[in-house]
Coordinates of C-alpha atoms in Angstrom, one line a residue:
M119 CA 264.2 108.6 98.5
S120 CA 267.8 108.1 97.3
D121 CA 269.2 104.9 95.9
E122 CA 271.4 104.6 99.0
Q123 CA 268.2 104.5 101.1
K124 CA 266.2 102.2 98.8
Y125 CA 268.8 99.4 98.2
A126 CA 270.9 97.4 100.6
I127 CA 274.1 97.7 98.6
S128 CA 275.8 100.9 99.8
Q129 CA 278.8 100.4 97.5
Y130 CA 279.1 97.7 94.8
P131 CA 282.2 95.6 95.3
D132 CA 285.3 96.3 93.1
V133 CA 284.9 93.0 91.1
E134 CA 288.3 93.1 89.6
A135 CA 289.9 93.5 93.0
V136 CA 287.8 90.7 94.5
Y137 CA 288.9 88.3 91.8
R138 CA 292.5 89.2 92.2
Q139 CA 292.2 88.4 95.9
L140 CA 290.2 85.2 95.2
N141 CA 292.7 84.0 92.5
N142 CA 295.5 84.6 95.0
L143 CA 293.7 82.6 97.6
I144 CA 293.2 79.7 95.1
R145 CA 297.0 79.7 94.4
Q146 CA 297.8 79.4 98.1
P147 CA 298.2 76.1 99.8
L148 CA 295.4 75.3 102.2
L149 CA 295.8 76.8 105.7
E150 CA 294.9 74.6 108.6
I151 CA 293.4 75.3 112.0
R152 CA 295.8 74.3 114.7
P153 CA 295.1 70.6 115.5
E154 CA 294.5 71.1 119.2
K155 CA 292.1 74.0 118.5
L156 CA 290.2 72.0 115.8
Q157 CA 289.9 69.1 118.2
A158 CA 288.4 71.4 120.8
Y159 CA 285.9 72.6 118.3
L160 CA 284.9 69.0 117.4
D161 CA 284.8 68.1 121.1
Y162 CA 282.2 70.9 121.5
F163 CA 279.7 68.9 119.4
E164 CA 280.3 65.7 121.4
T165 CA 279.9 67.4 124.8
S166 CA 277.5 70.2 124.2
C167 CA 275.3 68.9 121.3
R168 CA 274.4 65.4 122.6
R169 CA 270.7 65.6 122.0
S170 CA 271.2 66.8 118.5
K171 CA 273.5 63.9 117.8
E172 CA 271.0 61.5 119.3
L173 CA 268.2 62.8 117.1
T174 CA 270.1 63.1 113.9
T175 CA 271.7 59.7 114.4
E176 CA 268.2 58.1 114.9
A177 CA 266.9 60.1 111.9
K178 CA 269.3 58.3 109.6
Q179 CA 267.2 55.2 110.1
Y180 CA 264.2 56.9 108.6
I181 CA 265.5 59.9 106.6
P182 CA 268.2 59.6 103.9
G183 CA 271.3 61.2 105.4
G184 CA 269.4 62.1 108.5
V185 CA 268.2 65.5 107.4
Q186 CA 265.8 66.8 104.8
H187 CA 267.6 69.9 103.4
N188 CA 271.1 70.4 102.0
L189 CA 271.6 73.4 104.3
A190 CA 271.4 71.0 107.3
F191 CA 274.2 68.7 106.3
N192 CA 276.6 70.2 108.8
Y193 CA 280.0 68.8 109.9
P194 CA 280.6 66.8 112.0
F195 CA 276.8 66.1 112.4
P196 CA 273.6 68.1 111.9
I197 CA 272.4 70.4 114.7
A198 CA 268.7 70.2 115.7
I199 CA 267.1 73.6 116.1
E200 CA 264.3 74.2 118.7
K201 CA 263.8 77.9 118.7
A202 CA 264.3 80.9 116.3
E203 CA 263.9 84.5 117.3
G204 CA 265.3 87.6 115.6
A205 CA 269.1 87.3 115.2
Y206 CA 269.4 84.0 117.1
L207 CA 268.8 80.3 117.0
W208 CA 268.7 77.8 119.9
D209 CA 269.4 74.1 119.5
V210 CA 267.7 71.3 121.4
D211 CA 270.6 71.2 123.9
G212 CA 270.0 74.9 124.8
N213 CA 273.0 76.4 122.9
R214 CA 272.4 79.8 121.4
Y215 CA 273.8 80.9 118.1
I216 CA 274.0 84.1 116.1
D217 CA 272.0 83.2 113.0
F218 CA 273.7 84.2 109.7
L219 CA 272.0 81.4 107.8
Q220 CA 268.6 83.1 108.1
A221 CA 266.9 80.1 106.5
G222 CA 269.0 80.5 103.4
G223 CA 268.2 84.2 103.0
P224 CA 264.5 84.9 103.1
T225 CA 264.1 86.3 106.6
V226 CA 265.3 89.8 106.1
L227 CA 263.2 90.9 109.0
G228 CA 264.9 88.4 111.3
S229 CA 263.6 85.0 112.3
N230 CA 260.0 84.5 113.5
Y231 CA 259.2 88.2 113.2
A232 CA 256.4 88.8 115.6
P233 CA 254.1 91.2 113.7
V234 CA 253.9 88.8 110.7
R235 CA 253.5 85.8 113.1
E236 CA 250.5 87.4 114.7
K237 CA 248.8 88.0 111.4
I238 CA 249.2 84.4 110.5
F239 CA 247.7 83.4 113.9
E240 CA 244.7 85.6 113.1
L241 CA 244.3 83.9 109.6
L242 CA 244.4 80.4 111.0
K243 CA 241.6 81.2 113.5
T244 CA 239.2 81.6 110.6
C245 CA 240.7 79.9 107.5
G246 CA 242.6 76.7 107.1
P247 CA 246.2 76.9 105.8
V248 CA 244.9 75.5 102.4
T249 CA 241.5 75.3 100.7
G250 CA 242.3 74.6 97.1
L251 CA 240.3 77.7 96.1
F252 CA 240.9 81.4 95.7
H253 CA 241.7 83.6 98.6
E254 CA 241.9 87.4 98.7
Y255 CA 245.5 87.4 99.9
E256 CA 246.5 85.9 96.5
L257 CA 245.3 89.1 94.9
E258 CA 246.8 91.3 97.6
L259 CA 250.3 89.7 97.3
A260 CA 250.2 89.8 93.5
K261 CA 249.3 93.5 93.5
L262 CA 252.1 94.2 96.0
V263 CA 254.7 92.4 94.0
N264 CA 253.5 94.3 90.9
R265 CA 254.0 97.6 92.6
L266 CA 257.4 96.8 94.1
M267 CA 259.2 95.1 91.2
P268 CA 259.9 97.2 88.1
S269 CA 259.4 94.4 85.5
I270 CA 256.4 92.5 86.9
E271 CA 253.1 93.0 85.2
M272 CA 251.6 89.7 86.3
F273 CA 252.6 87.2 89.0
R274 CA 251.9 83.5 89.5
M275 CA 252.5 82.0 92.9
L276 CA 254.2 78.6 93.2
G277 CA 255.6 76.3 95.8
S278 CA 259.4 76.7 95.6
G279 CA 262.2 78.3 93.7
T280 CA 262.8 75.0 91.8
E281 CA 259.2 74.9 90.6
S282 CA 259.4 78.6 89.6
V283 CA 262.4 78.0 87.5
M284 CA 260.7 75.1 85.8
A285 CA 257.6 77.2 85.1
A286 CA 259.7 80.2 83.8
I287 CA 261.6 78.0 81.4
R288 CA 258.4 76.3 80.2
A289 CA 256.8 79.7 79.6
A290 CA 259.8 81.0 77.7
R291 CA 259.8 78.0 75.4
V292 CA 256.0 78.2 74.8
F293 CA 256.2 82.0 74.2
T294 CA 259.2 82.0 71.9
G295 CA 258.8 78.7 70.2
K296 CA 262.5 78.0 70.8
K297 CA 264.1 75.3 72.9
F298 CA 267.6 76.2 74.1
V299 CA 268.2 77.7 77.6
I300 CA 271.5 79.1 78.6
K301 CA 272.7 79.5 82.2
V302 CA 275.9 80.6 83.8
G303 CA 278.2 77.7 84.7
G304 CA 278.2 77.1 88.4
A305 CA 274.9 78.8 89.0
Y306 CA 272.2 77.2 91.2
H307 CA 268.7 77.4 89.9
G308 CA 267.1 74.6 91.9
W309 CA 267.2 70.9 91.3
S310 CA 265.0 70.3 88.2
D311 CA 266.4 68.0 85.6
P312 CA 267.5 70.7 83.1
M313 CA 269.1 72.9 85.7
L314 CA 271.4 70.3 87.2
Y315 CA 273.6 71.0 84.2
G316 CA 276.7 73.0 85.0
L317 CA 275.9 72.9 88.7
H318 CA 278.2 74.5 91.3
V319 CA 281.4 74.1 89.2
P320 CA 281.5 75.9 85.8
G321 CA 282.3 73.6 82.9
T322 CA 281.1 70.4 84.5
G323 CA 278.0 69.9 82.3
R324 CA 276.2 66.8 83.4
F325 CA 278.5 65.8 86.2
E326 CA 275.7 66.2 88.8
A327 CA 273.0 64.9 86.5
K328 CA 272.9 61.3 87.8
G329 CA 269.6 59.7 87.2
I330 CA 268.6 62.2 84.6
P331 CA 268.3 61.1 80.9
R332 CA 270.5 63.0 78.5
G333 CA 267.5 64.2 76.7
A334 CA 266.3 66.1 79.8
S335 CA 269.3 68.4 79.7
A336 CA 270.1 68.3 76.0
S337 CA 268.7 71.8 75.4
T338 CA 270.5 73.3 78.4
Q339 CA 273.8 75.1 77.9
E340 CA 276.3 76.9 80.1
F341 CA 278.9 79.6 79.6
F342 CA 281.8 80.5 82.0
P343 CA 280.9 83.3 84.5
N344 CA 281.2 86.9 83.2
S345 CA 282.1 85.8 79.7
I346 CA 279.9 87.9 77.4
A347 CA 281.8 86.6 74.4
A348 CA 281.0 83.0 75.3
L349 CA 277.3 83.8 75.7
R350 CA 277.3 85.5 72.3
R351 CA 278.9 82.4 70.7
H352 CA 276.1 80.2 72.1
L353 CA 273.4 82.6 70.9
I354 CA 274.9 82.7 67.4
F355 CA 275.2 78.9 67.2
N356 CA 271.7 78.4 68.6
R357 CA 270.3 80.7 66.0
L358 CA 271.4 78.2 63.3
R359 CA 269.5 75.5 65.2
G360 CA 266.2 77.2 65.9
G361 CA 267.1 79.8 68.5
T362 CA 267.4 80.4 72.2
A363 CA 264.3 80.6 74.4
A364 CA 265.9 82.2 77.4
V365 CA 269.1 83.1 79.3
I366 CA 268.7 82.6 83.1
L367 CA 271.0 84.4 85.6
E368 CA 271.5 85.0 89.2
P369 CA 271.9 88.8 88.8
L370 CA 274.7 89.1 91.5
G371 CA 276.6 86.2 90.0
P372 CA 276.5 82.4 90.4
E373 CA 275.6 80.9 93.8
S374 CA 274.2 84.2 94.9
G375 CA 277.2 86.4 94.2
T376 CA 280.0 84.0 95.2
R377 CA 281.4 84.7 91.7
P378 CA 280.4 88.4 91.5
V379 CA 279.4 89.9 88.2
P380 CA 280.7 93.3 86.9
F381 CA 278.1 96.0 87.5
D382 CA 277.2 96.3 83.8
F383 CA 277.1 92.5 83.2
N384 CA 273.3 92.2 83.4
R385 CA 272.8 95.2 81.1
Q386 CA 275.1 93.6 78.5
V387 CA 273.1 90.3 78.7
R388 CA 269.9 92.2 78.3
K389 CA 271.2 93.7 75.1
L390 CA 272.2 90.3 73.8
C391 CA 268.8 88.8 74.6
D392 CA 267.1 91.6 72.7
E393 CA 269.5 91.2 69.7
F394 CA 268.8 87.4 69.5
G395 CA 265.2 87.3 70.5
A396 CA 265.7 85.4 73.7
L397 CA 263.9 86.1 77.0
L398 CA 266.0 87.2 80.0
I399 CA 265.1 85.4 83.3
F400 CA 266.4 86.7 86.6
D401 CA 266.6 84.2 89.4
E402 CA 265.8 86.4 92.4
V403 CA 265.3 83.6 94.8
V404 CA 267.9 85.2 97.1
T405 CA 268.2 88.8 95.8
G406 CA 264.4 89.5 95.5
F407 CA 263.6 91.9 98.4
R408 CA 266.9 91.3 100.1
V409 CA 268.9 93.6 97.8
G410 CA 265.9 96.0 98.1
M411 CA 262.2 96.0 97.6
G412 CA 262.8 96.4 93.9
G413 CA 265.1 93.4 93.8
A414 CA 268.4 93.2 92.0
Q415 CA 266.6 94.3 88.9
G416 CA 265.7 97.6 90.5
Y417 CA 269.3 98.1 91.8
F418 CA 270.9 97.4 88.5
G419 CA 268.2 99.2 86.5
V420 CA 267.7 96.2 84.2
E421 CA 264.3 94.7 83.5
P422 CA 264.2 91.0 82.8
D423 CA 261.3 89.4 80.9
L424 CA 260.6 86.9 83.7
T425 CA 261.6 86.9 87.4
V426 CA 261.8 83.8 89.6
F427 CA 261.1 84.0 93.3
G428 CA 261.6 81.4 96.0
K429 CA 261.4 81.6 99.8
C430 CA 261.8 85.4 99.8
I431 CA 258.2 85.8 98.5
T432 CA 256.7 84.7 101.8
G433 CA 259.4 86.0 104.2
G434 CA 260.5 82.5 105.0
Y435 CA 257.0 80.8 105.5
P436 CA 256.3 77.5 103.6
M437 CA 255.3 77.0 100.0
A438 CA 257.3 79.9 98.8
G439 CA 257.9 80.5 95.1
G440 CA 256.5 82.3 92.1
V441 CA 257.1 83.7 88.6
G442 CA 256.4 87.3 87.5
G443 CA 257.1 89.3 84.4
R444 CA 255.6 90.5 81.2
A445 CA 251.9 89.9 80.9
D446 CA 252.1 88.4 77.5
V447 CA 254.6 85.8 78.7
V448 CA 253.1 85.0 82.1
S449 CA 249.7 84.7 80.5
T450 CA 250.8 81.4 78.9
F451 CA 250.1 79.8 82.3
A452 CA 246.4 80.6 81.9
A453 CA 246.1 79.6 78.2
G454 CA 243.2 77.2 77.8
I455 CA 241.6 78.3 81.1
G456 CA 241.4 82.0 81.3
G457 CA 243.6 83.0 78.3
T458 CA 244.3 82.3 74.7
G459 CA 247.1 80.6 72.7
E460 CA 249.3 77.7 73.7
R461 CA 249.5 76.7 77.3
A462 CA 252.5 76.3 79.5
Y463 CA 251.1 73.8 81.9
I464 CA 251.9 74.2 85.6
G465 CA 250.1 73.1 88.8
G466 CA 250.4 72.7 92.5
T467 CA 247.6 72.2 95.0
L468 CA 249.4 74.0 97.8
S469 CA 250.6 76.9 95.6
A470 CA 249.2 80.2 96.7
N471 CA 247.6 78.8 99.8
P472 CA 246.1 81.4 102.2
L473 CA 248.9 81.0 104.8
S474 CA 251.7 81.5 102.3
C475 CA 250.1 84.5 100.5
A476 CA 249.2 86.2 103.8
A477 CA 252.7 85.6 105.1
G478 CA 254.2 87.1 101.9
Y479 CA 251.8 90.1 101.9
F480 CA 252.5 91.1 105.5
A481 CA 256.2 90.3 105.4
L482 CA 256.8 92.4 102.4
Q483 CA 254.7 95.2 103.8
E484 CA 256.8 95.1 107.0
M485 CA 260.0 95.1 105.0
E486 CA 258.9 98.1 103.1
R487 CA 257.7 99.9 106.2
T488 CA 260.8 99.3 108.3
N489 CA 263.3 99.6 105.4
A490 CA 264.5 96.2 106.4
P491 CA 266.7 95.5 103.4
V492 CA 268.7 98.7 103.9
I493 CA 269.1 98.0 107.7
A494 CA 270.2 94.5 107.0
G495 CA 272.6 95.8 104.4
R496 CA 274.2 98.1 106.9
A497 CA 274.7 95.1 109.2
G498 CA 276.4 93.3 106.2
D499 CA 278.7 96.3 105.7
R500 CA 279.7 96.3 109.3
L501 CA 280.3 92.6 109.4
T502 CA 282.4 92.7 106.2
A503 CA 284.5 95.6 107.3
G504 CA 285.2 93.8 110.6
L505 CA 286.1 90.6 108.9
Q506 CA 288.4 92.4 106.5
A507 CA 290.1 94.0 109.5
I508 CA 290.6 90.7 111.2
I509 CA 292.0 89.2 108.0
E510 CA 294.5 92.0 107.7
K511 CA 295.4 91.9 111.4
Y512 CA 296.5 88.2 111.1
H513 CA 298.0 88.5 107.6
L514 CA 295.6 85.9 106.2
P515 CA 295.0 85.3 102.5
F516 CA 291.2 85.0 103.1
V517 CA 288.7 87.2 101.2
A518 CA 285.7 89.0 102.6
F519 CA 283.3 91.0 100.5
N520 CA 279.6 91.7 100.4
Q521 CA 276.6 92.8 98.3
G522 CA 274.6 94.5 101.0
S523 CA 273.3 91.9 103.4
I524 CA 274.9 89.0 101.5
V525 CA 278.4 88.5 103.0
H526 CA 281.0 86.2 101.6
L527 CA 284.0 84.9 103.6
E528 CA 286.2 82.8 101.5
T529 CA 288.8 80.7 103.3
S530 CA 289.1 77.6 101.1
A531 CA 287.8 79.0 97.8
V532 CA 286.3 75.7 96.9
M533 CA 283.5 77.4 95.1
L534 CA 286.0 79.2 92.9
L535 CA 287.5 76.1 91.4
D536 CA 286.5 75.3 87.8
L537 CA 287.6 73.5 84.6
H538 CA 289.9 76.2 83.5
N539 CA 292.4 74.2 85.6
P540 CA 291.0 70.6 85.7
F541 CA 294.1 69.1 87.4
K542 CA 293.8 71.5 90.3
L543 CA 290.0 70.9 90.5
L544 CA 290.4 67.1 90.7
K545 CA 293.3 67.4 93.2
E546 CA 292.0 70.0 95.5
L547 CA 288.2 69.8 95.4
K548 CA 287.8 67.4 98.3
P549 CA 290.4 68.9 100.6
R550 CA 289.1 72.4 100.0
K551 CA 285.5 71.3 100.5
H552 CA 286.6 69.6 103.8
M553 CA 288.3 72.8 105.0
M554 CA 285.0 74.6 104.3
E555 CA 283.2 72.1 106.4
Q556 CA 285.7 72.4 109.2
M557 CA 285.3 76.2 109.1
G558 CA 281.5 75.8 109.4
A559 CA 282.0 73.6 112.4
A560 CA 284.5 76.0 114.0
Y561 CA 282.1 78.9 113.6
M562 CA 279.2 76.9 115.0
A563 CA 281.3 75.9 118.0
E564 CA 281.9 79.6 118.6
G565 CA 278.2 80.3 118.4
L566 CA 277.9 81.3 114.8
I567 CA 275.7 79.6 112.2
T568 CA 276.7 80.3 108.6
L569 CA 275.9 78.9 105.2
A570 CA 278.5 76.2 104.5
G571 CA 281.1 78.2 106.4
S572 CA 281.5 80.7 103.6
R573 CA 278.4 82.8 103.3
M574 CA 276.3 84.9 105.7
Y575 CA 273.0 86.6 105.5
T576 CA 272.4 89.5 107.8
S577 CA 268.9 90.7 108.8
M578 CA 267.2 93.7 110.3
A579 CA 267.6 92.0 113.7
D580 CA 271.4 92.3 113.5
T581 CA 272.1 95.3 115.6
D582 CA 275.6 96.8 115.9
A583 CA 275.9 94.9 119.2
V584 CA 275.1 91.6 117.6
I585 CA 277.6 92.2 114.7
D586 CA 280.3 93.2 117.2
D587 CA 279.7 90.1 119.3
A588 CA 279.9 88.0 116.1
L589 CA 283.2 89.6 115.0
E590 CA 284.7 88.7 118.4
R591 CA 283.7 85.1 117.8
F592 CA 285.0 85.1 114.2
E593 CA 288.3 86.5 115.4
V594 CA 288.7 83.6 117.8
V595 CA 288.4 81.2 114.8
L596 CA 290.5 83.1 112.4
A597 CA 293.3 83.5 115.0
S598 CA 293.5 79.8 115.4
F599 CA 295.3 78.9 112.2
E600 CA 298.8 77.5 112.0
G601 CA 301.4 80.2 112.0
V602 CA 299.0 82.9 113.4
G603 CA 299.7 84.6 116.7

């Protein structure tokens, strides 16, 4: 089987060209949707989403902010979903949407995929969703991940991507005896205390670390995206202070490729880690199995020492996370129980429960059988090409690019602001963020659910007809800007 057939990325984006376009967009003044059109979009929520508004308004009395997950904080108010199937979501008011959120990325097969669902029904007839004891599907899932992922000799299931990052960093420190961990500024690696350093916006350090003692992030460092020279400087300086335990990356770039990396970036980081005796951790919470069954590491041909998984490991079912990698490193989790040496303590009663492990085993089997990542990637290619054509048609400065089934549509470029230009960051962060929120609302009013109005995940369920329908809806929104038409 050729690489084109194995991996979702048919052609890696021209990173230099993408950044030229993104930098041009950042320099542009914000475009605005025509006021009457924006008001029509906001009216949609008031007239067509009344039950959602009732529910989420009441929820604010009992749930902070009214919703439980950051993805659900939609403008002007959250939408309550009642049904998910394939390429679509339906809200409690009966409105149907094309689902480009796909639960944040894990449902490469499409939502609520029937063959996996039926296997879970069968399991629940005979075994509870959790027992606290070993189940055969733990072994079957671990064996499958071992076969699919190039670098994974051993695998430990956990409950979330955040937990998995915590465990990977702990294992790296135990194994190396070093303390410093370096991340790319702006990357998201969950919400544990050390990883809220340099969150979302490169160079911001502890800006988002409210409620976290300084000591908790004192050994976390960041370097500006794609700067191999900056990473080398950190590694040299750390060597004078005891050394670096690990470098952790999103292999496509911070925030799942919003700031894309050059194709050889991961290989250069691998060489630096080898030179300085640091472990390389890939955060494949999004890319694992979405880029291909061998993950981003298989696509790039770079083997990390540890790989972090999240919701992708169960195909979107609950309690989804895990760490895999070198046997000598991962074995630190068993030290003191079934292993030797110092122990990296981790726990979790619900980790590796029968339901999650069975869901992961059957979802990954189906993804491999159907070649779902590649089919989803073709849908991403079609969506991106269509968006680029619309942007050109209306002479808009917006930027569309994709890494297979991960599609980026930048209209406000808020995620591209950083401390290289602090005045611009302080002046434009809020208005650009608000524009992104408005774009998300406009898309939703046209029957499209996206991730924060700037990222889309395609799935195997996105046929050509679904993508073409979506493009017609996107064009309605993109044609509604001041000065267009």
